[in-house]
Amino acid sequence: MSRNGPAALVFHTLFVVFMVAPIVVVCWVAFTPEGFLSIPTTNFSLRWFKALANYPEFVHAFAVSLWLGALSSCVALLFAVPAALALSRYQFRGRDALSALFLSPLMIPHVVLGIAFLRFFTSAGIGGTFLALVIAHVVVVFPFALRLTLAAATGMDRSVEMAAISLGADGWTMFRRVTLPAILPGIVSGWMLAFIQSFDDLTMTIFLATPGTETLPVRMFLYIQDNIDPLVTSVSASVIAITMTVLILLDRCYGLDRVLTAKGGDAGR
Amino acid sequence: MSTTVSANPSDARTGLTLALPALMLFTGVVVIPLAMTVLLSFHDWGQYKGIEPVFILKNWIEIVSDPYYAEMFWRTFRVAVLATLITAVFGVPEAYILNRMQGPWKGLFLLIIIGPLLISVVARTLGWALLFGGNNGLVNKLLMTSGLIASPLRFMFTETGMVIALAHAMMPFMVLAVWTALQRLDPQVENAALSLGAGSFTVIRRIVLPQIMPGVLSGAIIVFSLSASAFATPAIIGGRRLKVAATLAYDEFLNTLNWPLGAAVAVLLLIALVLIVVGSNALIERRYQEMFR
Amino acid sequence: MSLLELDRVGKSFGPNTAVEEFSLAVTKGEFISFLGPSGCGKTTTLQMIAGFLDPSHGTIRLEGKDLVAMPPAKRGLGIVFQSYALFPHMTAAENVAFGLEMRKVPRDERDERVRKALALVGLAGYEGRHPRRMSGGQQQRVALARALVIRPSVLLLDEPLSNLDARLREDMQIELRQIQRNLGTTTILVTHDQIEAMSLSDRIVVMSKGKIEQIGTPQQVYEQPASAFVAQFLGKTNEFAAEVERTAGLARLVAGSWSAPAPAGATGTVTISVRPERISFGSSGLAGRITSRIFQGNHWLFQCDTECGPAIVIRQNDGQPQPDQGETVHLIWQDSDMSLRASVAA
Ligand SMILES: Nc1ncnc2c1ncn2[C@@H]1O[C@H](COP(=O)(O)OP(=O)(O)OP(=O)(O)O)[C@@H](O)[C@H]1O
Ligand SMILES: [Mg+2]
């Protein structure tokens, strides 16, 4: 890092401390042996992680979040892959409008989406169900799934597809044998990014979740509203650990900056 | 040179067919619900009668005339602008420093700085609540032992705390936007300026900054619009009394149960944001037409 | 009867015309090159034959059957792309086998044909290699084997050698020609390299701005260029404006102090075009002065300032003394070495 002067390095250090401080503090406090919020210095204990077992609502919320994230990311990709192929391969009228529509969940505040979904699902008679949550999450994570798939499909050498066709492959065979393997890394990282977005969403989900379908962020938020104690820090620390794992995986197999800046300018929320 | 299969009627049909499922999904579950919400904002509501499907301007008049709402929207705007400024002032130099780092350091610190973007916003805000935590929060202890302040500052339930936590939450977006702009820069241009006798500060001010300005501005737009519609951070740091637009809409919906009024607040937020974002995008594009070509 | 026929084929992209009035008949076993500068519509024409673009006008027939209505997958043409377009996740053998798989060729026969095809292009033993781990030349050969193994009625090659370095390109040219001769596969090659076109082809289609300038054997297009464009595109050439003068019933062609009997039918102002290697220095002829003299190993390159404008002259380095820079010279050439064109007004 020789190209940065000492002043720049001091600035950089302070900046990094600022960025990691709240995350480190949460994880640190989670290991307190005390019954109250404190920063352990000599004694570290797993007491509050073990205590999680006695709070089934957190465990249940965690399960809901996992299922919801996995399911909605898969469903989103089922819609996003053909859409990405359409946008990257074909010229048709209204193509730009279509891509703006598909990316619109990034622009619309999640409060607004939450309200719109609440109103809509209540009128449709499926308010508060897991199905409603899945549909809402599919929409919200769709742009992320789409963007990474789109970047992969656009970056792919089209003459490879033409080669397959010229050798006698039909459209489906070409997709299965040539296109899909080529864009698979984009699809996988799209899935991971979509999963994280779904797993973390609070603002929209809080309008739709009912006691049976509370996700982990919703449960944590409602818990914090009442009181902050070491239990919620151990929940947070677990969530952070899970996200970091996915994040490092994502970075390893695709490069985090590329994932987050994939085509379209603004990144996720 | 690759030739694309294009301008071919059968292709257009295949394209539309492939996009159709997603289009139907979005029409059914985005366009219609949004339209319903706009409609909802014109409905009437009463404590006992509930929602009445009529078409009146009551909610809109209330929002526009009651200073309580003006104060709330003004706070939303103020907090978002301040958070944006902070991310720009600190995020731009950091992105520049990051870009000048070498090899593994660059990747590592990029991961550390933009990684938080993907970490649960509730967990991150909880971290700030712990750091701020009353008079003997960690931040206050640190500031007092270092002698910067004499008596503890209040962060929890204040706009200051809200701005700091928001700036932290949004910082990755700014760094990413500037980083992307810096990547497009030709490093030889900087060397050219140096060879012409410019000092490194002049190089930054006259050569680098003008080139990455579109990146900074587009980062600022993202940060502003996300800050103005943020919910978790203002709700946790600001508490029940220091409300912003998003938390207000939430309260109207889930506590007061006045859905039409909540819908009006949400729609107003959406309209204001769309106007601001589209407007400033247009301004930036005009200003930097050359670069966007 | 011709195997492949293009009849007044045209293609426009919106308001832009990429190819116009393209007519060509290819006979079985022929090696044809499309030659022209970048953007002249070579790839567009090839893509229309391949079926990746639909012509805006005209018809394309293969063995008398209309090709335009046939989807590209059914045309049975072998195509080699400029970028090779190998399937990156398949081995060399899997790449070559793909087309046979699509044709449901039984496994044993398939393996045998793949092995033979790879051996044909000199890649025996590379069956299990992935394209990423092969050199450009080897990838090129895999692409060729993949296109040939399906026994295509026509082989289409879009600048297949342009990504290779000069040496490798020459080797591949020779090999390509040999393979094509042995198999007798009708071949169309797109290139903007005139040497490549001349050394490989039976006939060359010279194109410019979407139109055919000339179709002919390499000798024909080189020695009797149909237009100024063809003359200039195929190697260096000198052009002089000349007048046909009639004195006492005898027509003579005059350019400055050079003159020769005019061929029958020539009138008015004409353009003489002479290749630089066909010009020699004499005691009388087109007068000029040598402005520069460059030694290039096996030959000398002279730039001259003549009465009729600048000219270049190439002389074999045969050990004879050559004129110096600044010297006054006279340029002469055989009547058979020049081609005449009526000058277009300008
Ligand atoms: N899909 C397209 N849309 C619009 N114009 C196109 C398209 N494809 C080609 N063109 C235009 O048609 C003309 C001919 O293009 P083509 O690719 O056939 O040239 P080429 O002779 O193969 O050139 P090169 O040697 O550079 O490959 C060019 O002017 C090009 O800009
Ligand atoms: Mg081409």
Coordinates of C-alpha atoms and ligand atoms in Angstrom, one line a residue, chain B residues 1 3, chain C residues 39 42-44 82 158-159 190, ligand 2:
Chain B
M1 CA -17.2 -8.5 -34.2
T3 CA -23.5 -9.9 -35.1
Chain C
G39 CA -17.8 -3.1 -42.6
K42 CA -19.0 -9.8 -45.6
T43 CA -20.1 -11.1 -42.2
T44 CA -23.7 -10.0 -42.9
Q82 CA -13.9 -15.6 -35.8
D158 CA -15.6 -16.0 -40.9
E159 CA -12.1 -14.6 -40.6
V190 CA -14.5 -14.3 -45.2
Ligands
MG2 MG -17.1 -9.5 -40.1

